[in-house]
Coordinates of C-alpha atoms in Angstrom, one line a residue:
Chain A
M1 CA 0.0 0.0 0.0
D2 CA 3.0 2.4 -0.3
V3 CA 2.0 4.7 -3.3
T4 CA 4.4 7.6 -4.1
V5 CA 3.2 11.0 -5.1
E6 CA 4.4 10.5 -8.6
G7 CA 2.6 7.2 -8.8
M8 CA -0.7 8.8 -7.7
L9 CA -0.4 11.8 -10.1
S10 CA 0.3 9.6 -13.0
S11 CA -2.6 7.3 -12.6
S12 CA -5.4 9.7 -12.5
P13 CA -6.2 13.2 -11.1
S14 CA -9.4 12.0 -9.2
L15 CA -7.3 9.3 -7.5
F16 CA -5.0 12.0 -6.4
F17 CA -7.8 13.9 -4.9
N18 CA -9.0 10.9 -3.1
R19 CA -5.9 10.5 -1.1
L20 CA -4.9 14.0 -0.4
M21 CA -8.0 16.1 -0.3
S22 CA -9.9 16.1 3.0
V23 CA -13.1 14.5 2.1
Y24 CA -16.3 16.4 2.7
G25 CA -19.5 14.4 2.9
P26 CA -20.7 11.2 4.5
V27 CA -18.6 8.0 4.6
V28 CA -19.9 5.4 2.3
K29 CA -20.1 1.9 3.9
I30 CA -20.7 -0.8 1.3
H31 CA -21.7 -4.5 2.0
P32 CA -20.1 -7.1 -0.2
V33 CA -23.4 -8.3 -1.5
V34 CA -23.9 -5.0 -3.3
L35 CA -20.6 -5.4 -5.2
A36 CA -21.2 -9.0 -6.1
S37 CA -24.7 -8.0 -7.5
I38 CA -23.3 -5.3 -9.6
G39 CA -20.7 -7.6 -11.1
D40 CA -23.4 -10.1 -11.8
S41 CA -25.7 -7.7 -13.5
Y42 CA -22.7 -6.3 -15.6
E43 CA -22.1 -9.9 -16.8
R44 CA -25.8 -10.3 -17.7
R45 CA -26.1 -7.0 -19.7
N46 CA -27.8 -6.8 -23.0
E47 CA -25.9 -7.0 -26.1
G48 CA -24.4 -3.8 -27.1
A49 CA -24.7 -2.1 -23.8
S50 CA -21.5 -0.9 -22.5
R51 CA -22.6 -0.4 -18.9
V52 CA -25.3 -1.1 -16.5
I53 CA -26.9 1.2 -14.0
G54 CA -29.0 0.5 -11.1
T55 CA -30.5 1.7 -7.8
L56 CA -28.8 1.5 -4.4
L57 CA -30.8 0.8 -1.3
G58 CA -29.7 1.2 2.3
T59 CA -29.8 3.3 5.3
I60 CA -28.6 6.9 6.0
D61 CA -27.0 7.9 9.2
K62 CA -25.7 11.3 10.4
H63 CA -22.2 10.8 9.0
S64 CA -22.5 7.9 6.9
V65 CA -24.4 6.1 4.3
E66 CA -24.7 2.3 4.5
V67 CA -25.5 0.6 1.3
T68 CA -27.0 -2.8 1.8
N69 CA -28.8 -3.9 -1.3
C70 CA -29.1 -2.9 -4.9
F71 CA -31.0 -3.9 -8.1
S72 CA -30.3 -3.1 -11.7
V73 CA -32.5 -1.0 -13.9
P74 CA -32.7 -1.6 -17.7
H75 CA -31.6 1.3 -19.7
N76 CA -30.5 2.3 -23.2
E77 CA -27.7 4.6 -23.8
S78 CA -26.5 6.2 -27.1
E79 CA -24.3 8.9 -28.3
D80 CA -27.0 11.7 -27.8
E81 CA -29.7 10.4 -25.4
V82 CA -30.3 8.1 -22.5
A83 CA -33.4 6.3 -21.5
V84 CA -34.1 4.8 -18.1
D85 CA -37.0 2.7 -17.2
M86 CA -38.3 4.7 -14.3
E87 CA -41.6 2.6 -14.0
F88 CA -39.3 -0.5 -13.5
A89 CA -37.2 1.2 -10.9
K90 CA -40.2 2.4 -9.0
N91 CA -41.9 -1.1 -9.1
M92 CA -38.7 -2.8 -8.0
Y93 CA -38.3 -0.6 -5.1
E94 CA -41.9 -1.2 -4.0
L95 CA -41.3 -4.9 -4.0
H96 CA -37.9 -4.6 -2.1
K97 CA -39.7 -2.5 0.4
R98 CA -42.1 -5.2 1.2
V99 CA -39.3 -7.4 2.4
S100 CA -37.2 -4.9 4.2
P101 CA -39.1 -1.8 5.0
S102 CA -36.3 0.0 6.6
E103 CA -34.3 0.3 3.3
V104 CA -34.5 3.5 1.3
I105 CA -33.0 4.6 -2.0
V106 CA -29.7 6.2 -1.3
G107 CA -28.3 6.6 -4.7
W108 CA -27.4 4.8 -7.8
Y109 CA -24.5 2.9 -9.3
A110 CA -23.0 2.6 -12.7
T111 CA -20.2 0.4 -14.1
G112 CA -17.5 1.9 -16.1
F113 CA -14.4 4.1 -15.4
E114 CA -15.6 7.7 -16.1
I115 CA -18.5 9.9 -15.4
T116 CA -20.3 10.9 -18.6
E117 CA -22.8 13.7 -19.2
H118 CA -25.5 11.1 -19.3
S119 CA -24.6 10.3 -15.7
V120 CA -25.6 13.9 -14.8
L121 CA -29.1 13.4 -16.2
I122 CA -29.5 10.1 -14.4
H123 CA -28.3 11.7 -11.2
E124 CA -30.9 14.4 -11.5
Y125 CA -33.6 11.8 -11.7
Y126 CA -32.2 10.2 -8.6
S127 CA -32.1 13.5 -6.6
R128 CA -35.8 13.6 -7.0
E129 CA -36.1 10.2 -5.4
A130 CA -33.7 10.7 -2.6
T131 CA -32.2 13.6 -0.8
N132 CA -28.5 14.0 -1.9
P133 CA -28.1 10.6 -3.7
I134 CA -24.7 9.1 -3.9
H135 CA -23.2 7.8 -7.2
L136 CA -21.2 4.6 -7.1
T137 CA -18.9 3.7 -10.0
M138 CA -17.2 0.3 -10.3
D139 CA -14.9 -0.4 -13.2
T140 CA -15.9 -3.9 -14.2
A141 CA -14.0 -3.7 -17.5
L142 CA -10.9 -3.4 -15.4
Q143 CA -9.3 -0.5 -17.4
S144 CA -6.6 0.3 -15.0
G145 CA -6.0 -3.1 -13.9
K146 CA -8.0 -2.6 -10.8
M147 CA -11.8 -2.5 -10.1
N148 CA -11.9 1.1 -8.9
I149 CA -14.8 1.2 -6.5
R150 CA -15.5 4.9 -5.9
A151 CA -18.4 6.9 -4.7
Y152 CA -19.4 10.6 -5.4
L153 CA -21.7 13.3 -4.3
S154 CA -22.9 16.0 -6.7
A155 CA -22.4 19.6 -5.9
Q156 CA -23.3 22.6 -7.9
M157 CA -20.5 24.6 -9.2
G158 CA -20.0 27.7 -11.4
V159 CA -20.6 31.4 -11.1
L160 CA -24.0 32.5 -9.8
G161 CA -26.2 33.8 -12.4
K162 CA -24.4 32.1 -15.2
T163 CA -24.5 28.6 -16.4
V164 CA -24.4 26.2 -13.4
G165 CA -22.5 23.1 -13.8
V166 CA -22.3 19.9 -11.7
M167 CA -19.2 18.5 -10.1
F168 CA -18.9 15.1 -8.7
T169 CA -17.1 15.2 -5.4
P170 CA -15.4 11.9 -4.3
L171 CA -16.3 10.4 -1.0
S172 CA -14.4 7.8 1.0
V173 CA -15.5 4.3 0.7
K174 CA -15.4 1.7 3.4
Y175 CA -16.5 -1.9 3.5
K176 CA -18.7 -3.1 6.2
Y177 CA -19.4 -6.7 7.0
Y178 CA -21.7 -8.5 9.3
D179 CA -19.9 -11.4 11.0
T180 CA -21.7 -14.0 9.0
E181 CA -20.8 -12.1 5.8
R182 CA -17.3 -12.3 6.7
I183 CA -17.5 -16.0 7.1
G184 CA -19.2 -16.3 3.8
I185 CA -16.6 -14.1 2.1
D186 CA -13.8 -16.2 3.6
L187 CA -15.4 -19.3 2.1
L188 CA -15.8 -17.5 -1.3
E189 CA -12.1 -16.6 -1.1
R190 CA -11.1 -20.1 -0.5
T191 CA -13.2 -21.2 -3.5
R192 CA -11.3 -18.9 -5.6
D193 CA -8.0 -20.4 -4.6
A194 CA -9.1 -23.9 -5.6
P195 CA -7.8 -25.1 -8.9
N196 CA -10.9 -25.3 -10.9
T197 CA -12.8 -22.5 -9.1
T198 CA -15.3 -24.8 -7.3
N199 CA -15.4 -26.0 -3.8
G200 CA -17.4 -28.2 -1.7
L201 CA -18.3 -27.3 1.8
T202 CA -15.8 -29.2 4.0
S203 CA -16.8 -31.3 7.0
D204 CA -16.4 -30.2 10.5
L205 CA -13.0 -31.4 11.9
C206 CA -11.3 -30.3 8.7
Q207 CA -12.6 -26.9 9.2
V208 CA -11.0 -26.8 12.7
G209 CA -7.7 -28.0 11.3
G210 CA -7.9 -25.5 8.6
A211 CA -8.5 -22.6 11.1
A212 CA -5.6 -24.0 13.3
G213 CA -3.4 -24.1 10.2
R214 CA -4.1 -20.4 9.4
V215 CA -3.3 -19.3 13.0
Q216 CA -0.1 -21.3 12.7
D217 CA 0.7 -19.4 9.6
M218 CA 0.2 -16.2 11.3
L219 CA 2.4 -17.1 14.2
A220 CA 5.2 -18.1 11.8
T221 CA 5.0 -14.6 10.3
V222 CA 5.3 -13.1 13.7
L223 CA 8.2 -15.3 14.6
T224 CA 10.1 -14.4 11.4
Y225 CA 9.7 -10.7 12.1
I226 CA 10.9 -11.2 15.7
E227 CA 14.0 -13.0 14.6
D228 CA 14.6 -10.4 11.9
V229 CA 14.5 -7.7 14.7
L230 CA 16.7 -9.6 16.9
S231 CA 19.4 -10.3 14.3
G232 CA 19.3 -6.6 13.3
K233 CA 17.7 -7.1 9.9
Q234 CA 14.8 -4.9 10.7
T235 CA 14.5 -1.9 13.0
A236 CA 12.2 -2.6 16.0
D237 CA 8.9 -0.9 15.9
N238 CA 7.6 0.2 19.3
S239 CA 3.9 -0.2 18.6
V240 CA 4.5 -3.7 17.2
G241 CA 6.4 -4.5 20.3
R242 CA 3.5 -3.3 22.4
Y243 CA 1.2 -5.5 20.5
L244 CA 3.6 -8.5 21.1
M245 CA 3.5 -7.8 24.8
D246 CA -0.3 -7.7 24.8
L247 CA -0.3 -11.0 23.0
V248 CA 2.0 -12.8 25.4
N249 CA 0.2 -11.3 28.4
K250 CA -3.1 -12.5 27.2
V251 CA -2.3 -16.2 27.6
P252 CA -3.8 -17.0 30.9
K253 CA -1.7 -18.5 33.6
I254 CA -3.4 -21.7 34.9
T255 CA -1.9 -24.2 37.1
A256 CA -1.6 -27.7 35.6
E257 CA -4.2 -29.2 37.9
D258 CA -6.8 -26.5 37.3
F259 CA -6.4 -27.0 33.6
E260 CA -6.6 -30.8 33.9
T261 CA -9.9 -30.5 35.9
M262 CA -11.3 -28.0 33.4
L263 CA -10.2 -30.1 30.4
N264 CA -11.7 -33.3 31.9
S265 CA -15.0 -31.8 32.9
N266 CA -15.4 -30.4 29.3
I267 CA -14.6 -33.8 27.9
N268 CA -16.9 -35.5 30.2
D269 CA -19.7 -33.2 29.1
L270 CA -19.1 -33.6 25.4
L271 CA -18.8 -37.6 25.8
M272 CA -22.0 -37.6 27.7
V273 CA -23.9 -35.7 25.1
T274 CA -22.5 -37.8 22.4
Y275 CA -23.7 -40.9 24.3
L276 CA -27.2 -39.5 24.9
S277 CA -27.6 -38.6 21.2
N278 CA -26.4 -42.0 20.1
L279 CA -28.8 -43.7 22.6
T280 CA -31.7 -41.5 21.3
Q281 CA -30.9 -42.3 17.6
A282 CA -31.0 -46.0 18.6
Q283 CA -34.2 -45.5 20.3
I284 CA -36.1 -44.0 17.6
A285 CA -34.8 -46.5 15.1
L286 CA -36.0 -49.2 17.4
N287 CA -39.4 -47.7 17.6
E288 CA -39.7 -47.5 13.9
K289 CA -39.0 -51.1 13.6
I290 CA -41.4 -52.1 16.4
V291 CA -44.2 -49.9 14.8
V292 CA -43.9 -51.6 11.4
L293 CA -44.1 -55.1 12.9
Chain B
M1 CA -31.7 -38.5 7.2
A2 CA -29.5 -38.4 4.2
T3 CA -29.4 -41.3 2.1
P4 CA -28.3 -40.5 -1.4
T5 CA -30.3 -42.2 -4.1
L6 CA -28.6 -42.7 -7.4
D7 CA -31.7 -42.4 -9.4
S8 CA -32.6 -38.8 -8.6
P9 CA -32.5 -36.2 -11.4
V10 CA -30.2 -33.8 -9.5
K11 CA -26.9 -35.1 -8.3
Q12 CA -25.1 -31.8 -7.4
I13 CA -25.9 -28.3 -6.7
Q14 CA -23.8 -25.4 -7.8
I15 CA -24.4 -22.2 -6.1
E16 CA -23.0 -18.9 -7.0
G17 CA -21.4 -16.7 -4.3
L18 CA -23.9 -13.9 -4.9
V19 CA -26.7 -16.2 -3.7
V20 CA -24.9 -17.1 -0.5
L21 CA -24.2 -13.5 0.3
K22 CA -27.9 -12.7 -0.4
M23 CA -29.2 -15.3 2.0
I24 CA -26.7 -14.2 4.7
K25 CA -27.8 -10.6 4.4
H26 CA -31.6 -11.5 4.4
Y27 CA -31.4 -13.4 7.6
Q28 CA -29.1 -10.9 9.2
E29 CA -31.5 -8.0 8.6
E30 CA -34.9 -9.4 8.8
G31 CA -34.6 -12.6 10.8
Q32 CA -33.4 -11.8 14.2
G33 CA -34.9 -14.1 16.8
S34 CA -36.3 -17.4 15.9
E35 CA -38.3 -16.3 13.0
V36 CA -37.6 -18.1 9.9
V37 CA -36.9 -16.2 6.7
Q38 CA -37.6 -17.7 3.4
G39 CA -37.0 -16.9 -0.2
V40 CA -37.1 -18.2 -3.7
L41 CA -34.2 -19.7 -5.7
L42 CA -33.7 -19.0 -9.3
G43 CA -31.5 -20.8 -11.8
L44 CA -31.4 -23.5 -14.3
V45 CA -30.7 -27.2 -14.8
V46 CA -27.6 -28.4 -16.7
E47 CA -27.4 -32.2 -17.2
D48 CA -27.5 -33.5 -13.7
R49 CA -26.5 -30.4 -12.0
L50 CA -28.9 -27.7 -10.6
E51 CA -27.2 -24.3 -10.9
I52 CA -28.5 -21.6 -8.6
T53 CA -27.7 -18.2 -10.0
N54 CA -29.9 -15.8 -8.1
C55 CA -32.5 -15.6 -5.4
F56 CA -34.9 -13.1 -3.9
P57 CA -36.4 -13.0 -0.4
F58 CA -39.9 -13.4 0.5
P59 CA -41.6 -10.9 2.9
Q60 CA -42.6 -12.1 6.3
H61 CA -45.9 -13.7 6.9
T62 CA -46.7 -11.6 9.8
E63 CA -48.0 -8.7 7.6
D64 CA -51.2 -7.0 9.0
D65 CA -52.6 -6.5 5.4
A66 CA -54.3 -9.8 5.0
D67 CA -55.0 -9.2 1.3
F68 CA -51.2 -9.4 0.6
D69 CA -50.8 -11.6 -2.3
E70 CA -47.8 -13.7 -2.3
V71 CA -48.4 -15.2 -5.8
Q72 CA -48.5 -11.7 -7.2
Y73 CA -45.4 -10.6 -5.5
Q74 CA -43.6 -13.6 -6.9
M75 CA -44.9 -13.0 -10.4
E76 CA -44.0 -9.4 -10.4
M77 CA -40.5 -10.1 -9.0
M78 CA -39.8 -12.6 -11.6
R79 CA -41.1 -10.5 -14.5
S80 CA -39.0 -7.7 -13.4
L81 CA -35.9 -9.8 -13.1
R82 CA -36.5 -11.2 -16.5
H83 CA -36.1 -7.6 -17.9
V84 CA -32.6 -7.6 -16.6
N85 CA -31.7 -10.9 -18.0
I86 CA -31.7 -12.7 -14.7
D87 CA -32.6 -16.4 -14.9
H88 CA -36.3 -16.4 -13.9
L89 CA -36.7 -20.2 -13.6
H90 CA -38.0 -21.2 -10.3
V91 CA -35.8 -24.0 -9.0
G92 CA -36.4 -24.1 -5.3
W93 CA -36.6 -22.3 -2.2
Y94 CA -34.5 -21.5 0.9
Q95 CA -35.2 -21.2 4.6
S96 CA -33.3 -20.3 7.6
T97 CA -33.4 -22.6 10.6
Y98 CA -33.0 -22.3 14.4
Y99 CA -30.5 -24.8 15.6
G100 CA -31.5 -27.3 13.0
S101 CA -35.2 -27.6 13.7
F102 CA -36.7 -27.4 10.3
V103 CA -38.4 -30.9 9.9
S104 CA -42.0 -29.9 10.0
R105 CA -45.3 -30.5 8.2
A106 CA -45.1 -27.0 6.7
L107 CA -41.7 -27.8 5.1
L108 CA -42.9 -31.0 3.9
D109 CA -46.0 -29.6 2.3
S110 CA -44.0 -26.7 0.6
Q111 CA -41.3 -29.0 -0.7
F112 CA -43.9 -31.4 -2.0
S113 CA -45.8 -28.8 -4.0
Y114 CA -42.4 -27.4 -5.4
Q115 CA -41.1 -30.9 -6.3
H116 CA -44.4 -31.8 -7.8
A117 CA -44.5 -28.9 -10.1
I118 CA -40.7 -28.7 -10.9
E119 CA -39.0 -32.0 -10.6
E120 CA -35.4 -30.8 -9.8
S121 CA -36.3 -28.4 -7.0
V122 CA -34.6 -28.4 -3.7
V123 CA -34.8 -26.7 -0.4
L124 CA -31.8 -25.0 0.9
I125 CA -31.4 -24.9 4.7
Y126 CA -29.2 -22.2 6.0
D127 CA -28.2 -22.3 9.7
P128 CA -27.1 -18.9 10.7
I129 CA -26.0 -19.9 14.3
K130 CA -23.8 -22.6 13.0
T131 CA -22.4 -20.2 10.4
A132 CA -21.6 -17.6 13.1
Q133 CA -19.6 -20.2 14.8
G134 CA -17.1 -20.1 12.0
S135 CA -18.2 -22.1 8.9
L136 CA -20.9 -21.6 6.5
S137 CA -23.7 -24.1 7.1
L138 CA -25.8 -24.7 4.0
K139 CA -27.6 -27.9 3.2
A140 CA -29.6 -28.9 0.3
Y141 CA -32.6 -31.4 0.7
R142 CA -35.1 -33.2 -1.6
L143 CA -37.9 -35.5 -0.8
T144 CA -37.2 -39.0 -1.7
P145 CA -39.3 -40.6 -4.4
K146 CA -40.9 -42.9 -1.9
L147 CA -42.1 -39.9 0.2
M148 CA -43.4 -38.2 -3.0
E149 CA -45.6 -41.2 -3.7
I150 CA -47.0 -41.1 -0.1
C151 CA -47.7 -37.3 -0.3
K152 CA -49.4 -37.8 -3.7
E153 CA -51.8 -40.5 -2.3
K154 CA -52.3 -38.4 0.9
D155 CA -52.3 -41.6 2.6
F156 CA -50.7 -40.9 5.9
S157 CA -52.1 -43.8 7.8
A158 CA -50.1 -46.6 9.5
E159 CA -50.9 -49.1 6.7
G160 CA -49.9 -46.7 4.0
L161 CA -46.6 -46.0 5.5
K162 CA -45.9 -49.6 6.4
K163 CA -46.5 -50.5 2.8
A164 CA -44.1 -48.0 1.4
M165 CA -41.4 -49.1 4.1
I166 CA -40.6 -45.6 4.9
G167 CA -38.3 -45.0 7.9
F168 CA -37.4 -41.4 9.2
E169 CA -34.1 -41.8 7.4
H170 CA -35.7 -42.2 4.0
M171 CA -37.7 -39.0 4.1
F172 CA -35.1 -36.5 2.8
E173 CA -32.1 -37.0 0.7
E174 CA -29.2 -34.5 0.9
V175 CA -27.7 -33.3 -2.2
P176 CA -24.0 -32.2 -2.2
I177 CA -23.4 -28.4 -2.8
V178 CA -20.5 -26.8 -4.7
I179 CA -19.8 -23.1 -4.8
K180 CA -18.7 -21.7 -8.0
N181 CA -17.9 -18.0 -8.8
S182 CA -17.4 -16.3 -12.1
H183 CA -14.0 -14.8 -12.8
L184 CA -15.3 -11.3 -12.3
I185 CA -16.4 -12.0 -8.8
N186 CA -13.2 -13.6 -8.1
V187 CA -11.4 -10.4 -9.1
L188 CA -13.7 -8.7 -6.8
M189 CA -12.8 -11.0 -3.9
W190 CA -9.3 -10.3 -4.5
E191 CA -9.8 -6.5 -4.3
L192 CA -12.0 -6.8 -1.2
E193 CA -9.2 -8.8 0.5
E194 CA -6.9 -6.1 -0.2
K195 CA -8.9 -3.2 1.0
C196 CA -10.8 -4.7 3.7
T197 CA -9.4 -4.1 7.2
V198 CA -11.8 -6.2 9.1
A199 CA -9.8 -8.3 11.6
D200 CA -10.0 -12.1 11.4
K201 CA -11.9 -13.2 14.4
H202 CA -11.4 -17.0 14.5
E203 CA -14.6 -18.0 16.0
L204 CA -14.0 -21.5 14.8
L205 CA -11.2 -21.9 17.3
N206 CA -13.5 -20.8 20.2
L207 CA -13.5 -23.3 23.1
S208 CA -16.8 -22.4 24.9
S209 CA -19.5 -25.0 24.0
S210 CA -21.9 -25.0 26.9
N211 CA -24.4 -22.5 25.6
H212 CA -24.8 -24.1 22.3
L213 CA -25.0 -27.6 23.9
E214 CA -27.7 -26.4 26.3
K215 CA -29.9 -25.0 23.6
S216 CA -29.5 -28.1 21.4
L217 CA -30.3 -30.5 24.3
Q218 CA -33.3 -28.4 25.3
L219 CA -34.7 -28.7 21.9
L220 CA -33.9 -32.4 21.7
M221 CA -35.7 -33.0 25.0
D222 CA -38.9 -31.1 23.7
R223 CA -38.9 -33.4 20.8
V224 CA -38.4 -36.4 22.7
D225 CA -41.4 -35.4 25.0
D226 CA -43.4 -35.0 21.9
M227 CA -42.3 -38.4 20.7
S228 CA -43.1 -40.2 24.0
Q229 CA -46.5 -38.6 24.1
D230 CA -47.1 -39.9 20.6
I231 CA -45.9 -43.3 21.7
V232 CA -48.3 -43.3 24.5
K233 CA -51.1 -42.5 22.2
Y234 CA -50.1 -45.3 19.9
N235 CA -50.0 -47.7 22.8
T236 CA -53.4 -46.7 24.1
Y237 CA -54.7 -47.2 20.6
S238 CA -53.4 -50.7 20.2
R239 CA -54.5 -51.6 23.7
N240 CA -58.0 -50.4 22.7
L241 CA -57.9 -52.2 19.6
S242 CA -57.0 -55.6 21.2
K243 CA -59.5 -55.1 24.0
Q244 CA -62.2 -54.6 21.4
Q245 CA -61.1 -57.6 19.4
Q246 CA -61.4 -59.6 22.6
Q247 CA -64.9 -58.2 23.3
K248 CA -65.9 -59.1 19.7
H249 CA -64.7 -62.7 20.0
Q250 CA -66.5 -62.9 23.5
Y251 CA -69.9 -61.5 21.9
I252 CA -69.7 -63.9 19.0
Q253 CA -69.0 -66.8 21.4
R254 CA -71.8 -65.9 23.6
R255 CA -74.1 -65.6 20.6
Q256 CA -73.0 -68.9 19.3
Q257 CA -73.7 -70.5 22.8
E258 CA -77.1 -69.0 23.1
N259 CA -78.0 -70.1 19.5
A260 CA -76.9 -73.7 20.5
Q261 CA -79.0 -73.5 23.6
R262 CA -82.0 -72.3 21.9
Q263 CA -81.6 -74.9 19.2
T264 CA -81.7 -77.6 21.9
R265 CA -84.8 -76.0 23.4
G266 CA -86.3 -75.9 19.9
E267 CA -86.6 -72.1 19.6
T268 CA -85.6 -70.0 16.6
P269 CA -82.1 -68.8 16.8
L270 CA -81.5 -65.1 17.4
P271 CA -80.5 -63.4 14.2
E272 CA -76.8 -62.6 13.6
E273 CA -76.2 -59.1 14.3
D274 CA -73.7 -57.0 12.5
V275 CA -70.9 -57.3 14.8
S276 CA -68.8 -54.8 13.1
K277 CA -71.3 -52.0 13.6
M278 CA -71.6 -52.7 17.3
F279 CA -67.9 -52.5 17.9
K280 CA -66.6 -49.6 16.0
P281 CA -62.8 -49.9 15.7
P282 CA -61.0 -46.9 17.1
Q283 CA -59.4 -44.4 14.9
P284 CA -55.6 -45.3 14.3
P285 CA -53.4 -42.4 15.1
P286 CA -51.7 -40.6 12.2
R287 CA -48.2 -41.9 11.8
M288 CA -46.9 -39.0 9.8
D289 CA -46.2 -36.7 12.7
T290 CA -44.2 -39.6 14.4
L291 CA -42.2 -39.8 11.3
L292 CA -41.6 -36.1 11.2
I293 CA -40.6 -36.0 15.0
A294 CA -38.2 -38.9 14.6
G295 CA -36.6 -37.2 11.6
Q296 CA -36.3 -34.0 13.6
I297 CA -34.7 -35.9 16.6
N298 CA -32.2 -37.7 14.1
N299 CA -31.3 -34.3 12.8
Y300 CA -30.7 -32.8 16.3
C301 CA -28.6 -35.8 17.2
Q302 CA -26.5 -35.5 14.1
N303 CA -25.8 -31.9 14.7
V304 CA -25.0 -32.4 18.4
K305 CA -22.5 -35.1 17.4
E306 CA -20.8 -32.9 14.7
F307 CA -20.5 -30.1 17.3
T308 CA -19.0 -32.4 20.0
S309 CA -16.6 -33.9 17.6
Q310 CA -15.2 -30.5 16.7
N311 CA -15.0 -29.3 20.3
L312 CA -13.3 -32.5 21.4
G313 CA -10.6 -31.7 18.7
K314 CA -10.3 -28.3 20.0
L315 CA -9.8 -29.4 23.6
F316 CA -7.2 -31.9 22.8
M317 CA -5.4 -29.2 20.8
A318 CA -5.6 -26.9 23.9
E319 CA -4.2 -29.7 26.1
A320 CA -1.3 -30.3 23.7
L321 CA -0.4 -26.5 23.8
Q322 CA -0.7 -26.3 27.5
G323 CA 1.5 -29.5 27.9
H324 CA 3.9 -27.8 25.7
N325 CA 4.2 -24.7 27.8
S326 CA 4.3 -26.4 31.2

């Protein structure tokens, strides 16, 4: 994540603004389901359409806008004009409201790299639906090698009395996950690492083994860092040192006997429950057989 | 509960990551508490695979507008989705579950009507509590052909079930699930991993188990109580039946004796009365509920065993680490 100033300037001017300018406006928190939806609707776009647009749903806070859902809206775009199916958008919003009544329209999204004049028109429509809509772009064509996910707010600019233009000011984008969402994303990430991009859901003990393996990897990284610092290859960082001390202090000091008793009682509980469930299963199987007699 | 049959039309289910995320989000936002959330799965059938490419949630049934038309909602949703090129083929439905308690009459009926209309449909059971413990818990079930037959006949009596030889293990069959993502989504995953600063929480390595065990055992106990009540009912029924048979025999014997006596005395024998009308056989209790309860108990037991095996592994790991330290 070390980006030099030259690198920033050469990539694009708006990226430069994103890093250095103090951002005015709400923070945009996006859930991963929204991004997956946008990607999916881009893949299913009609022939000849170069980008897809859609509505963003979510909740508005004092300082942040949380985007939790979205749906795509069919539209036609050509050189001179753009047509958006407003009826469809209204209908879909009604249907979605039935399921989650707390979600409101917070803005709209478009795939693609730049903001065109058509976007201004579409943005105007959305400002009628929601106060201060945000505009999200996602570069699904990967023009710059990355999927730039950016959010904008529109602001009036120009000289009073003369032609007024619209400027899109960038907002900072954060990703918000529910706990279960994060677990889902972990699974999807593991899917992508598998050779033929498919993955079955593994059985229980394998999962524990996998999690233990991951912790082991993390410990190995920390150990290599410590050894490097000790041998002088890397300069010691005080904050990292403090974290390490926290880590070591967190390991609880238990005497061997206490630990034995805790362990044994837990194991006893688990074994008893296993025995009971096996007993119950045998019982119902027996019951079946007797009834059928 | 899961006996894979080789002659079913669907051998594997392929789900897109988007569907998984949508289900998780739906439960998280609308399903707190023990309410179940439901929704419809959309996709298509490819050879012997069922591909699920999208889904949409169903509003809760606890609406106060009684004229809420579910069918209309579904129709409108599917029509709109067709406009944006989303597969609009209905291939099943999903439901969230509370600690694994989903084997109920309602589920059976819904799945039967789905499978009757569309042969390849499945029900996806998403367990949010197990997922929150560290690994996504998603299972796909279909009704076995035997059970489909029975539901079609609507014959849930004891004789019907005996004829079909259905045990609680042959009610549902589990279909293996595979998750597949398109390349664009994979790129998105890479980006998110880079940018996201949410720390890994490792709930999977959590050692505490008593809360989960308590709740599971509670539910198991309730079901076992139901089961025992059912068994008592069945016992009383069979006792009544045998008592009635005895009474019938006694009556017939007495009749014959009397007739023999009358004949010796030279009188006309008494008419043979219709014995069956006098002794009406008691109603046999329905066996379907018993089957469902047995299936549910089996499911609970399976879940508990999985959970305990995981925890035993974790405890032994902790012991090894502690031994290492001391």
